[in-house]
XYZ file of C-alpha atoms in Angstrom:
761
model
C 159.061 -5.337 97.458
C 161.462 -3.437 99.898
C 160.572 -3.859 103.644
C 158.335 -1.812 105.538
C 158.430 -2.736 109.071
C 154.588 -2.788 109.493
C 154.070 -5.730 111.443
C 156.693 -5.129 113.905
C 157.179 -8.417 114.575
C 160.850 -8.537 114.133
C 161.780 -6.038 116.598
C 165.628 -6.270 117.750
C 167.871 -4.584 120.027
C 170.713 -2.421 118.427
C 173.796 -1.476 120.960
C 173.946 2.337 121.126
C 170.529 2.858 119.554
C 167.938 3.341 122.395
C 164.849 2.524 120.414
C 163.642 -0.862 119.493
C 164.314 -1.307 115.670
C 162.555 -3.322 113.080
C 165.351 -5.785 111.395
C 163.388 -6.044 108.232
C 164.311 -2.520 107.742
C 167.837 -2.154 109.186
C 170.926 -1.767 107.352
C 173.785 -3.517 108.801
C 176.488 -1.434 109.393
C 180.360 -1.952 110.347
C 180.652 -2.716 114.139
C 176.888 -2.784 114.587
C 175.805 -5.176 117.469
C 172.218 -6.948 117.159
C 170.775 -8.491 119.930
C 167.872 -10.845 118.099
C 167.346 -13.680 120.635
C 167.734 -12.041 124.222
C 165.035 -12.580 126.868
C 164.380 -8.844 126.628
C 163.748 -9.092 122.739
C 161.410 -12.210 123.033
C 159.369 -10.726 125.443
C 159.070 -7.465 123.055
C 158.370 -9.636 120.127
C 155.651 -11.590 122.179
C 154.200 -8.232 123.559
C 153.727 -7.466 119.712
C 152.248 -10.340 118.763
C 149.636 -10.213 121.554
C 148.882 -6.663 120.215
C 148.348 -8.167 116.500
C 145.999 -10.894 118.140
C 144.019 -8.432 120.156
C 141.218 -8.406 117.570
C 142.111 -11.210 115.561
C 139.291 -13.893 115.546
C 141.624 -16.839 115.856
C 139.290 -18.860 113.775
C 142.314 -20.766 112.577
C 140.142 -24.197 112.283
C 137.951 -22.668 109.409
C 140.476 -20.374 107.845
C 141.686 -21.072 104.420
C 145.316 -19.644 105.434
C 145.361 -22.384 108.268
C 148.513 -24.646 107.949
C 150.334 -21.947 105.624
C 149.898 -19.061 107.869
C 152.780 -16.913 109.134
C 150.952 -15.431 112.000
C 149.991 -18.747 113.084
C 153.592 -19.840 112.896
C 154.678 -16.848 114.739
C 151.921 -17.490 117.587
C 153.267 -21.054 118.042
C 156.770 -20.009 118.020
C 156.384 -16.513 120.439
C 152.708 -16.536 121.403
C 151.954 -15.818 125.040
C 149.902 -19.023 125.436
C 146.812 -17.224 126.648
C 145.111 -13.947 125.857
C 144.927 -10.972 128.689
C 142.522 -9.455 126.406
C 139.035 -9.881 128.007
C 137.138 -7.261 126.139
C 134.922 -7.822 123.216
C 136.727 -8.324 119.801
C 135.644 -5.622 117.231
C 133.739 -7.506 114.260
C 133.073 -6.677 110.456
C 130.545 -7.860 108.141
C 132.096 -10.799 106.147
C 133.034 -11.807 103.950
C 133.321 -9.135 101.516
C 133.314 -10.040 97.936
C 135.699 -8.043 95.698
C 134.976 -9.627 92.526
C 134.942 -12.773 90.824
C 137.987 -13.942 92.536
C 138.628 -11.997 95.700
C 137.050 -12.330 99.233
C 137.938 -9.894 102.096
C 137.740 -10.778 105.749
C 138.341 -7.358 107.561
C 138.533 -9.155 110.931
C 141.845 -11.154 110.202
C 143.901 -8.206 108.521
C 146.532 -7.073 110.464
C 147.393 -4.227 108.202
C 150.603 -5.381 106.835
C 149.876 -3.244 103.731
C 151.513 -6.038 101.253
C 148.502 -6.166 99.025
C 148.630 -2.502 98.703
C 152.074 -2.139 98.295
C 152.052 -5.022 95.725
C 149.599 -2.891 93.543
C 151.558 0.082 93.886
C 155.203 -1.253 93.467
C 155.125 -4.283 91.583
C 151.873 -4.652 89.345
C 151.299 -0.640 88.794
C 147.631 -1.218 89.118
C 146.915 0.393 92.674
C 143.821 -2.284 92.960
C 143.977 -2.192 96.752
C 144.166 0.751 98.918
C 144.154 1.704 102.657
C 141.402 3.825 103.732
C 140.611 6.017 107.097
C 143.484 6.187 109.437
C 144.409 4.576 112.713
C 141.956 2.149 114.549
C 139.369 2.778 111.576
C 142.164 1.737 108.582
C 140.698 -0.704 106.397
C 141.406 -2.209 103.153
C 139.456 -1.880 100.266
C 139.364 -1.081 96.446
C 139.498 2.218 95.239
C 136.718 1.465 92.683
C 133.327 1.482 93.023
C 132.936 -1.632 90.808
C 134.846 -5.032 91.876
C 138.500 -4.822 92.042
C 139.974 -4.624 88.799
C 143.714 -6.159 88.217
C 145.067 -8.974 86.280
C 147.472 -10.022 89.267
C 144.895 -10.025 92.284
C 145.859 -13.621 93.036
C 149.156 -12.629 93.847
C 147.626 -10.500 97.051
C 146.148 -13.372 98.199
C 149.615 -15.421 97.987
C 151.453 -12.802 100.043
C 148.745 -12.201 102.619
C 150.311 -13.314 105.657
C 146.944 -14.091 107.312
C 143.564 -15.331 106.099
C 142.022 -11.605 104.992
C 142.570 -12.299 101.409
C 141.004 -15.552 99.939
C 139.775 -16.588 96.660
C 136.620 -17.883 95.591
C 138.209 -20.964 93.772
C 140.061 -22.298 96.739
C 137.762 -21.229 99.457
C 137.041 -23.980 101.947
C 138.398 -26.832 99.472
C 141.413 -28.237 101.291
C 144.323 -27.709 103.851
C 147.807 -27.697 102.625
C 148.449 -31.147 104.212
C 145.365 -32.662 102.300
C 147.061 -31.674 98.949
C 150.121 -32.904 96.946
C 152.052 -29.998 95.090
C 153.117 -31.047 91.716
C 155.625 -28.764 89.419
C 154.482 -27.699 86.379
C 154.270 -24.812 83.683
C 151.642 -22.688 82.769
C 150.175 -23.249 79.313
C 148.272 -20.108 78.615
C 150.704 -17.459 76.957
C 154.019 -17.719 75.981
C 155.934 -17.241 78.880
C 155.842 -20.219 80.539
C 155.366 -19.064 84.020
C 156.747 -21.908 86.852
C 153.790 -23.019 88.945
C 152.699 -25.632 91.514
C 149.601 -27.871 90.673
C 147.942 -28.581 94.251
C 146.187 -31.865 94.032
C 143.662 -33.412 96.246
C 142.121 -36.639 95.735
C 142.772 -36.564 91.735
C 141.973 -33.176 91.409
C 143.651 -29.862 90.942
C 142.255 -27.833 93.460
C 144.666 -24.879 93.265
C 147.651 -23.184 91.320
C 150.579 -21.475 92.845
C 153.356 -19.686 91.552
C 156.351 -21.760 91.913
C 159.435 -19.396 92.609
C 161.893 -19.129 89.866
C 163.966 -15.618 90.227
C 164.799 -15.786 86.477
C 161.491 -16.641 85.176
C 158.203 -15.538 86.897
C 159.838 -14.773 90.176
C 157.263 -15.481 92.824
C 154.298 -13.962 90.845
C 151.582 -15.386 88.398
C 148.740 -13.562 86.495
C 145.309 -14.264 87.237
C 144.701 -16.249 84.216
C 147.628 -18.551 85.133
C 146.586 -18.964 88.803
C 142.650 -19.378 88.343
C 142.302 -20.650 84.583
C 142.550 -24.204 85.374
C 138.983 -25.528 86.152
C 138.836 -26.652 82.562
C 140.815 -29.597 83.426
C 137.998 -31.396 85.114
C 135.453 -29.900 83.162
C 132.198 -32.649 82.600
C 132.556 -32.270 78.926
C 136.159 -33.342 78.382
C 136.444 -35.839 75.406
C 136.791 -39.241 76.932
C 136.698 -41.775 74.031
C 137.315 -41.365 70.268
C 134.556 -40.229 68.116
C 133.934 -41.333 64.464
C 131.403 -39.803 62.098
C 128.654 -42.148 60.870
C 125.671 -41.295 59.177
C 126.459 -37.737 59.291
C 126.809 -37.922 63.224
C 129.788 -38.306 65.577
C 129.501 -41.457 67.606
C 131.584 -43.028 69.836
C 134.212 -45.766 68.908
C 137.067 -47.799 70.303
C 140.501 -46.605 69.955
C 141.112 -49.792 67.880
C 138.646 -48.844 65.381
C 139.892 -45.196 65.713
C 143.347 -45.917 64.732
C 142.729 -48.707 62.049
C 140.549 -46.085 60.194
C 142.800 -43.146 60.336
C 145.922 -45.219 59.290
C 143.948 -46.484 56.465
C 143.104 -42.801 55.324
C 146.582 -41.948 55.849
C 148.045 -44.991 53.780
C 145.551 -44.155 50.987
C 146.469 -40.557 50.943
C 150.253 -41.636 50.754
C 149.794 -43.663 47.908
C 148.187 -40.873 45.812
C 151.300 -38.520 47.015
C 152.458 -37.639 50.424
C 151.695 -34.181 49.803
C 147.776 -35.075 50.073
C 148.237 -34.811 53.793
C 148.844 -31.668 55.696
C 149.210 -31.020 59.374
C 148.042 -28.219 61.828
C 148.899 -27.653 65.465
C 151.363 -28.126 68.008
C 151.129 -25.172 70.481
C 149.117 -27.059 73.084
C 151.460 -30.305 72.795
C 154.987 -30.886 74.730
C 158.157 -31.004 72.981
C 158.092 -34.817 72.751
C 154.680 -34.798 71.158
C 155.880 -32.402 68.613
C 159.016 -34.159 68.051
C 157.095 -37.185 67.286
C 154.387 -35.084 65.179
C 157.447 -34.069 62.981
C 159.074 -37.496 62.643
C 155.709 -39.388 61.761
C 154.389 -36.943 59.440
C 157.735 -35.901 57.590
C 159.278 -39.398 57.544
C 156.490 -42.079 58.108
C 153.733 -40.074 55.891
C 156.294 -38.133 53.922
C 154.287 -34.849 53.683
C 156.267 -31.695 53.862
C 152.755 -29.583 54.828
C 153.221 -29.123 58.480
C 152.785 -25.769 60.487
C 151.794 -24.676 64.017
C 150.884 -21.074 63.245
C 147.360 -21.323 62.674
C 146.366 -17.754 63.482
C 148.742 -16.254 60.597
C 147.385 -14.871 57.512
C 148.750 -15.311 54.187
C 152.225 -13.091 53.321
C 151.879 -12.349 57.208
C 155.503 -10.862 58.441
C 155.188 -13.098 61.184
C 155.754 -16.120 58.871
C 159.176 -15.015 58.018
C 160.610 -14.173 61.344
C 161.596 -16.511 64.361
C 159.537 -15.761 67.328
C 160.569 -15.116 70.690
C 162.945 -13.190 73.258
C 166.474 -12.454 72.258
C 167.577 -12.087 75.813
C 166.370 -13.826 78.938
C 163.251 -12.280 80.827
C 165.356 -10.647 83.634
C 167.303 -8.428 80.836
C 164.085 -6.627 80.312
C 164.160 -5.029 84.059
C 167.723 -3.820 83.068
C 166.703 -1.937 80.130
C 166.559 1.633 79.898
C 164.099 2.190 77.117
C 161.125 0.056 76.180
C 159.388 0.464 72.769
C 156.288 -1.601 72.484
C 155.229 -2.000 68.456
C 151.605 -3.459 68.257
C 152.149 -5.166 71.601
C 149.830 -4.847 74.347
C 151.957 -6.463 76.895
C 149.510 -6.702 80.088
C 147.030 -8.433 77.678
C 148.957 -10.619 75.906
C 152.069 -11.426 78.236
C 151.460 -9.807 81.770
C 154.159 -11.069 83.657
C 156.375 -9.563 81.188
C 154.956 -6.334 82.134
C 156.026 -6.923 85.773
C 159.519 -6.807 84.308
C 158.899 -3.887 82.691
C 157.423 -1.986 85.436
C 161.006 -2.841 87.451
C 162.774 -0.974 84.564
C 160.434 1.689 84.752
C 160.970 2.117 88.262
C 164.544 2.345 87.778
C 164.097 5.197 84.888
C 163.575 3.497 81.925
C 161.375 5.287 79.205
C 158.286 3.720 77.890
C 156.998 4.517 74.439
C 154.079 2.863 72.736
C 153.185 2.576 69.305
C 149.809 0.949 68.627
C 146.467 1.188 67.085
C 144.519 1.884 70.328
C 145.480 3.603 73.639
C 146.689 0.922 75.975
C 146.329 0.425 79.682
C 149.943 0.901 80.617
C 149.853 4.638 79.008
C 150.037 6.596 82.244
C 153.432 4.830 82.665
C 154.489 5.820 79.059
C 156.721 8.831 78.129
C 155.172 8.866 74.778
C 151.979 7.266 73.277
C 151.824 7.047 69.232
C 148.642 5.796 67.928
C 149.081 6.192 63.908
C 146.261 5.787 61.456
C 145.504 2.080 60.347
C 148.730 0.494 58.689
C 150.951 3.236 59.506
C 153.123 1.490 62.014
C 155.774 0.829 59.837
C 156.035 4.579 58.621
C 156.173 5.701 61.988
C 159.027 3.167 63.137
C 161.153 3.838 59.923
C 160.860 7.719 60.770
C 161.910 6.735 64.208
C 164.608 4.525 62.696
C 165.873 7.000 60.350
C 166.196 9.708 63.193
C 168.390 7.519 65.479
C 170.789 7.122 62.673
C 170.763 11.310 62.423
C 168.227 12.110 59.785
C 165.605 14.644 60.638
C 161.935 13.057 60.943
C 159.553 14.053 58.096
C 156.886 16.253 60.049
C 154.719 16.049 57.148
C 154.719 12.234 56.684
C 154.237 11.569 60.430
C 151.229 13.877 60.669
C 149.647 12.146 57.580
C 150.525 8.978 59.760
C 148.435 10.275 62.371
C 151.374 10.948 65.203
C 152.836 13.930 66.669
C 156.317 14.585 65.252
C 157.807 15.870 68.492
C 156.942 12.477 70.178
C 158.936 10.815 67.543
C 161.887 13.160 67.765
C 161.830 12.418 71.458
C 161.493 8.610 70.935
C 164.724 9.102 68.420
C 166.882 11.091 71.018
C 166.212 8.605 73.981
C 166.943 5.585 71.701
C 170.265 7.177 70.772
C 170.899 7.832 74.497
C 169.731 4.637 75.518
C 172.563 2.200 77.085
C 170.172 -0.931 76.489
C 167.138 -0.179 74.364
C 164.859 -2.777 73.548
C 161.885 -3.212 71.103
C 159.024 -5.633 71.186
C 157.088 -6.289 68.287
C 153.661 -7.803 68.749
C 151.123 -9.873 66.709
C 148.723 -6.890 65.755
C 151.954 -5.038 64.112
C 153.376 -8.466 62.227
C 149.859 -9.475 61.215
C 148.888 -6.211 60.027
C 149.102 -4.438 56.468
C 152.523 -2.994 57.499
C 154.227 -6.084 59.058
C 157.110 -6.103 56.645
C 157.475 -2.293 57.119
C 157.536 -2.769 60.667
C 160.133 -5.535 60.445
C 162.239 -3.592 58.246
C 162.356 -0.596 60.497
C 163.313 -2.844 63.319
C 166.237 -4.414 61.662
C 167.338 -0.888 61.282
C 167.058 -0.087 65.033
C 168.696 -3.396 65.805
C 171.739 -2.373 63.554
C 171.616 0.785 65.843
C 171.907 -1.180 68.938
C 168.427 -2.129 69.642
C 167.666 -5.676 70.967
C 164.519 -6.690 68.893
C 162.093 -9.012 70.802
C 159.453 -10.864 68.748
C 156.311 -11.229 71.125
C 154.738 -13.677 69.284
C 152.707 -17.197 69.962
C 151.036 -18.966 72.833
C 151.389 -22.237 74.847
C 154.389 -24.207 73.560
C 154.603 -22.325 70.091
C 158.779 -22.076 70.483
C 158.903 -25.676 71.504
C 156.688 -26.598 68.453
C 159.175 -24.420 65.917
C 162.423 -25.884 67.665
C 161.026 -29.637 67.277
C 160.482 -28.711 63.535
C 156.485 -28.182 63.148
C 157.103 -25.646 60.709
C 156.964 -26.555 56.514
C 159.692 -28.271 54.990
C 161.020 -27.184 51.842
C 158.426 -26.853 49.495
C 155.863 -27.225 52.103
C 152.857 -24.860 52.893
C 152.438 -22.582 55.900
C 149.385 -22.955 57.805
C 147.398 -20.343 55.921
C 148.594 -21.816 52.441
C 147.534 -25.304 53.612
C 143.893 -23.876 54.464
C 143.938 -22.287 50.898
C 145.057 -25.550 49.442
C 142.629 -27.447 51.283
C 139.977 -25.509 49.648
C 141.022 -25.987 46.423
C 140.615 -29.731 46.847
C 144.286 -30.434 47.051
C 144.121 -32.330 50.508
C 142.634 -35.736 50.963
C 143.554 -35.751 54.850
C 143.922 -32.711 57.156
C 145.110 -33.596 60.379
C 144.981 -31.075 63.504
C 146.409 -31.515 66.852
C 144.902 -28.881 69.576
C 143.974 -26.330 67.248
C 140.662 -24.727 66.257
C 140.821 -23.143 63.002
C 137.088 -22.905 62.559
C 137.400 -20.158 65.278
C 140.985 -19.086 64.951
C 141.529 -18.477 61.298
C 140.868 -14.605 60.544
C 138.812 -15.661 57.393
C 135.613 -17.620 58.036
C 135.068 -18.179 54.340
C 138.618 -19.639 53.543
C 138.071 -22.210 56.481
C 134.324 -23.307 55.344
C 135.947 -23.904 51.583
C 138.781 -26.147 53.339
C 136.708 -28.110 55.473
C 134.163 -28.396 52.636
C 136.824 -29.807 50.026
C 138.840 -31.836 52.468
C 137.400 -35.750 52.414
C 139.076 -36.556 56.145
C 139.377 -34.444 58.894
C 141.188 -35.793 61.944
C 141.166 -33.666 65.163
C 143.027 -34.209 68.488
C 141.460 -32.065 71.191
C 140.427 -31.751 74.891
C 136.729 -30.667 74.091
C 134.184 -30.805 71.215
C 135.347 -27.642 69.648
C 133.755 -25.849 66.634
C 136.135 -27.684 64.573
C 136.190 -31.161 66.417
C 132.308 -30.880 65.639
C 133.081 -30.628 61.738
C 135.806 -33.558 62.009
C 135.192 -37.204 60.748
C 137.421 -38.501 63.400
C 138.080 -36.936 66.848
C 140.654 -38.260 69.309
C 140.621 -37.463 73.121
C 143.808 -35.950 74.152
C 145.650 -35.493 77.675
C 146.090 -31.783 78.803
C 149.475 -30.344 80.156
C 148.818 -31.546 83.756
C 148.103 -35.180 82.781
C 151.567 -36.122 81.011
C 155.110 -35.646 81.505
C 157.561 -33.904 79.141
C 158.954 -30.768 78.511
C 158.105 -27.378 76.946
C 159.711 -24.079 75.849
C 158.802 -20.586 76.563
C 159.117 -17.202 74.599
C 162.728 -17.007 75.838
C 163.383 -20.711 74.426
C 163.803 -22.090 77.912
C 163.282 -25.723 78.200
C 161.182 -26.609 81.197
C 159.858 -29.826 82.550
C 156.062 -30.643 83.124
C 154.991 -33.485 85.449
C 151.644 -35.470 85.283
C 149.815 -34.347 88.201
C 146.356 -36.180 87.517
C 145.073 -38.901 85.317
C 143.359 -37.794 82.081
C 139.468 -38.280 81.677
C 138.247 -41.785 80.522
C 140.233 -43.273 77.513
C 142.038 -39.952 76.690
C 145.714 -40.556 75.301
C 148.700 -38.307 74.897
C 149.445 -36.865 71.576
C 152.772 -38.762 71.534
C 151.041 -42.096 72.185
C 148.667 -41.788 69.514
C 151.185 -41.026 66.715
C 153.367 -44.132 68.157
C 150.340 -46.008 67.491
C 149.778 -44.814 64.038
C 153.352 -45.500 63.056
C 153.335 -48.772 64.147
C 150.065 -49.562 62.048
C 152.171 -47.788 59.069
C 154.853 -50.276 59.637
C 157.495 -48.163 61.237
C 157.316 -49.061 64.947
C 159.395 -47.028 67.253
C 161.260 -48.121 70.440
C 160.296 -45.271 72.527
C 159.233 -46.486 75.941
C 158.684 -43.069 77.457
C 159.141 -39.379 77.446
C 162.655 -39.499 78.302
C 163.489 -41.595 75.493
C 161.651 -39.228 73.055
C 163.456 -36.224 74.527
C 166.924 -37.887 74.037
C 166.159 -38.495 70.227
C 164.897 -34.951 70.130
C 168.091 -33.638 71.978
C 170.386 -35.322 69.730
C 168.661 -33.578 66.664
C 168.054 -30.132 68.110
C 171.582 -28.341 69.216
C 171.476 -27.108 72.902
C 168.216 -28.858 73.956
C 168.449 -29.831 77.509
C 166.135 -29.278 80.666
C 167.059 -25.971 81.958
C 168.765 -24.767 79.086
C 167.802 -21.448 76.784
C 167.917 -21.504 73.214
C 167.691 -18.129 71.972
C 166.267 -17.307 68.658
C 168.627 -15.344 66.011
C 168.764 -11.836 65.734
C 166.430 -10.124 62.819
C 167.957 -10.686 59.484
C 167.500 -9.680 55.914
C 165.522 -6.837 54.729
C 161.804 -6.389 53.884
C 160.305 -3.872 51.457
C 157.492 -1.046 52.366
C 154.243 -2.781 52.267
C 151.845 0.164 53.540
C 149.283 1.371 51.421
C 146.628 4.133 52.958
C 143.463 2.928 53.254
C 140.730 3.987 50.545
C 138.554 6.851 52.083
C 135.212 5.141 53.155
C 132.376 5.953 55.546
C 132.868 2.592 57.283
C 135.129 2.226 60.516
C 138.219 0.418 60.203
C 137.957 -2.978 62.276
C 140.907 -3.759 64.809
C 141.120 -6.534 66.737
C 143.521 -8.225 69.196
C 144.126 -10.444 72.216
C 142.817 -9.887 75.667
C 144.025 -11.806 78.970
C 140.213 -12.792 79.914
C 138.654 -14.325 76.961
C 135.945 -16.944 76.452
C 138.055 -19.776 74.451
C 137.391 -23.570 75.026
C 139.340 -23.638 77.993
C 138.957 -20.352 79.905
C 134.962 -20.449 79.247
C 135.227 -23.513 81.342
C 136.965 -21.761 84.107
C 134.126 -20.062 86.026
C 136.587 -17.212 87.472
C 137.895 -16.400 84.295
C 134.733 -16.634 82.508
C 133.254 -13.921 85.017
C 136.050 -11.620 84.599
C 135.959 -11.830 80.748
C 132.089 -11.093 80.774
C 130.730 -10.655 77.445
C 132.740 -9.159 74.391
C 131.966 -5.706 73.545
C 132.752 -3.546 70.385
C 134.878 -0.282 71.624
C 133.779 3.013 69.861
C 135.095 6.251 70.116
C 132.536 8.729 71.709
C 132.378 10.834 68.370
C 131.324 7.672 66.249
C 128.876 6.408 68.849
C 127.362 9.641 69.192
C 127.222 10.098 65.192
C 125.219 6.800 65.307
C 123.077 7.314 68.095
C 125.131 4.694 70.309
C 125.334 4.799 74.153
C 127.671 3.181 76.551
C 126.214 -0.462 76.906
C 123.676 -0.307 73.962
C 123.596 -3.009 71.452
C 125.375 -2.476 68.058
C 125.372 -4.207 65.033
C 128.697 -4.547 62.874
C 128.457 -5.509 59.663
C 130.836 -6.331 56.574
C 129.336 -7.619 53.362
C 126.603 -10.117 54.205
C 127.903 -10.937 57.721
C 127.129 -9.197 60.875
C 127.228 -9.066 64.726
C 125.402 -8.075 67.357
C 127.234 -7.188 70.638
C 127.225 -4.296 73.280
C 129.190 -1.029 72.773
C 131.838 0.389 75.119
C 131.940 3.866 74.822
C 135.573 4.926 75.334
C 138.643 7.202 73.977
C 140.999 4.279 74.214
C 140.101 3.821 70.380
C 140.874 6.592 68.058
C 137.944 8.060 66.182
C 137.240 6.335 62.921
C 138.110 2.948 64.372
C 136.118 0.121 66.582
C 138.085 -2.790 68.322
C 136.741 -6.233 68.970
C 138.711 -8.682 71.162
C 139.346 -11.978 69.960
C 139.242 -15.431 71.827
C 135.792 -15.415 72.331
C 134.282 -18.616 70.844
C 130.753 -17.442 70.979
C 131.562 -14.394 68.741
C 132.225 -15.223 65.410
C 134.348 -12.229 64.509
C 136.187 -14.098 61.893
C 132.962 -13.876 59.560
C 133.875 -9.915 59.300
C 137.432 -10.814 58.133
C 139.039 -11.755 55.036
C 142.665 -12.519 54.413
C 141.922 -10.258 51.057
C 141.188 -7.515 53.369
C 144.122 -6.968 55.639
C 142.598 -3.711 56.688
C 138.932 -4.699 57.075
C 136.430 -1.853 57.356
C 132.654 -2.350 59.077
C 129.494 -0.256 59.442
C 128.042 0.315 62.769
C 124.622 0.939 63.794
C 122.453 1.259 66.882
C 120.104 -1.683 67.413
C 116.703 -0.664 68.640
C 112.880 -1.992 68.989
C 111.988 -5.239 68.395
C 115.614 -6.067 66.842
C 117.252 -4.879 70.163
C 114.994 -7.245 72.485
C 115.842 -10.373 70.013
C 119.559 -9.508 69.882
C 119.869 -8.573 73.483
C 119.070 -12.261 74.309
C 121.833 -13.403 72.223
C 124.501 -10.386 73.414
C 123.648 -11.019 77.172
C 126.188 -13.030 79.103
């Protein structure tokens, strides 16, 4: 943020300028003489500090900021020693709750405006504002509801006093009580650098670790507050083996012997009788041993980490990740988001985009609904279902000089003038970027989108494939992908449903909730004799398993991970895992020994060295950039058949209720219960009001949840967020219907009373 000079604690005297100057806002000039530490300057700084402390409560012993408070440090350095202010200090009601995370203490606020300016300049959400004037000025949220922001934790970090504190850390520890351990966020794929503050073998706080080329000094609220699951009471601590139809605790020896026997028997019948899914929550070292074990020891080619892809998806045919380092986004002069809800999927990347916009970059979005960032966009395109490829193809053709076909664009549901404006800006742009998101690549027009994006790439655009969570890029680099002749993740599930597998091995994945076709997974589970699951919790998939092995989380093991840039980063064990939980690498090494192939690795460094010998460019701190788009893809858009039903769209949201986030109370409260987004026209036609219970039905499956009536979703469509384990959205979906439709009706009477109990948070 640019300097403001609000606190005035950096006063200096400049020769030939009669007034005091704030050094933070003063531009250096040739010949300027500045006095920063003379007795006169020091006296002015002391007087100013005395004014700042007049109404400050001086409650350092109970303030969360104690020990890391700039005002406290300044007082020790420049303070007068005793106060001359003998009148009664003003007081306010406190603490003031501003939501699940933020707590405000107005008595401590010195009106530095950092929190307000962060929302205005950095995040663009204006979550906090200054109200009233002069002596009556106070900081608060402009909303009647609790503060709405995805970055509010950063205002706590940059507050120079204890005016803004977090519920998760309030009265938990002092800085000298904690040990900071460097690590990497494991939620979205950007891999933000962070500190894990540990006290008494417990992570009590997460802070941003400054890396200017990555997340700078910022974190989103999911990364900063979504960590309580590490110490959840229901973490798996011992192996579980199914006996007499129930999962029961077993020793590691018993578990490893049984898994090894099953793998050995399957290998005798043909190594292709074993398949493996998972890898995004594993370290690079775990993934390297996963690939080596199942390819070389077991011999199967059926390995994949892309569990949430659908059969034939375009995302299975392209390398995921950024083609440039993250800071290059802020230097772009045109940003086109295609099926990418950036603030929900990769929020820290949005902060880079906001920098570009502030420098004059044009922002356009092409998405199935109106996005949160629309107020910053020069153009918003919301096409008819599946027409993203048509619209993008028209824009690409216009960049090459062809005139957009107005009739085609109007049929696709967009304004031809916006497409013409986009094409003109693409032609004139110096560093244009196109961001392809999951909803476009997984949709029915995924190949058409890739085809048009490839044309834009040849015209000078950088195409970024915004796909993958956690360590998905590392899993791909380590080879957790199908070998020649191997099956992709959706094909593994289909083949399992036909009885082709004897053993299905899962590491850190939950296909029972992630696969967008409940029947496909149910068939796979029913026809697979032996299911092994490595996980942190007893997920829905783990409940169905024959063997459940307790794994370690990212904060409990050493190793490396890769982010969406391909940046190789080190993670360090900060706490011990619960009970007898083991790292995935340790389990795989033990199984290899039992299958007659002992490995000589003594630690993560040995595994990383072996991986570096196999993967060109792999080194801590290196960035391994994926190749540009190549090849050509056919058009695959087909207009949906006329139907009285509504087209069901779904997508990622930042705050969901998955196996980890549901066990982080602050995130669970931010997420709230899932809702179905309905356009006012469709809601009125069905007698639905905002907050009312609604039933979505497709075939013999139905869900009841509350309606959110909003113009953010177009008429004829509904939107339901993914990632809520308690909401079996996948029961309404089918791989055979890439453009699903649902019926929607209001739930009333006795049905509403019964369903309301289930839909309530």
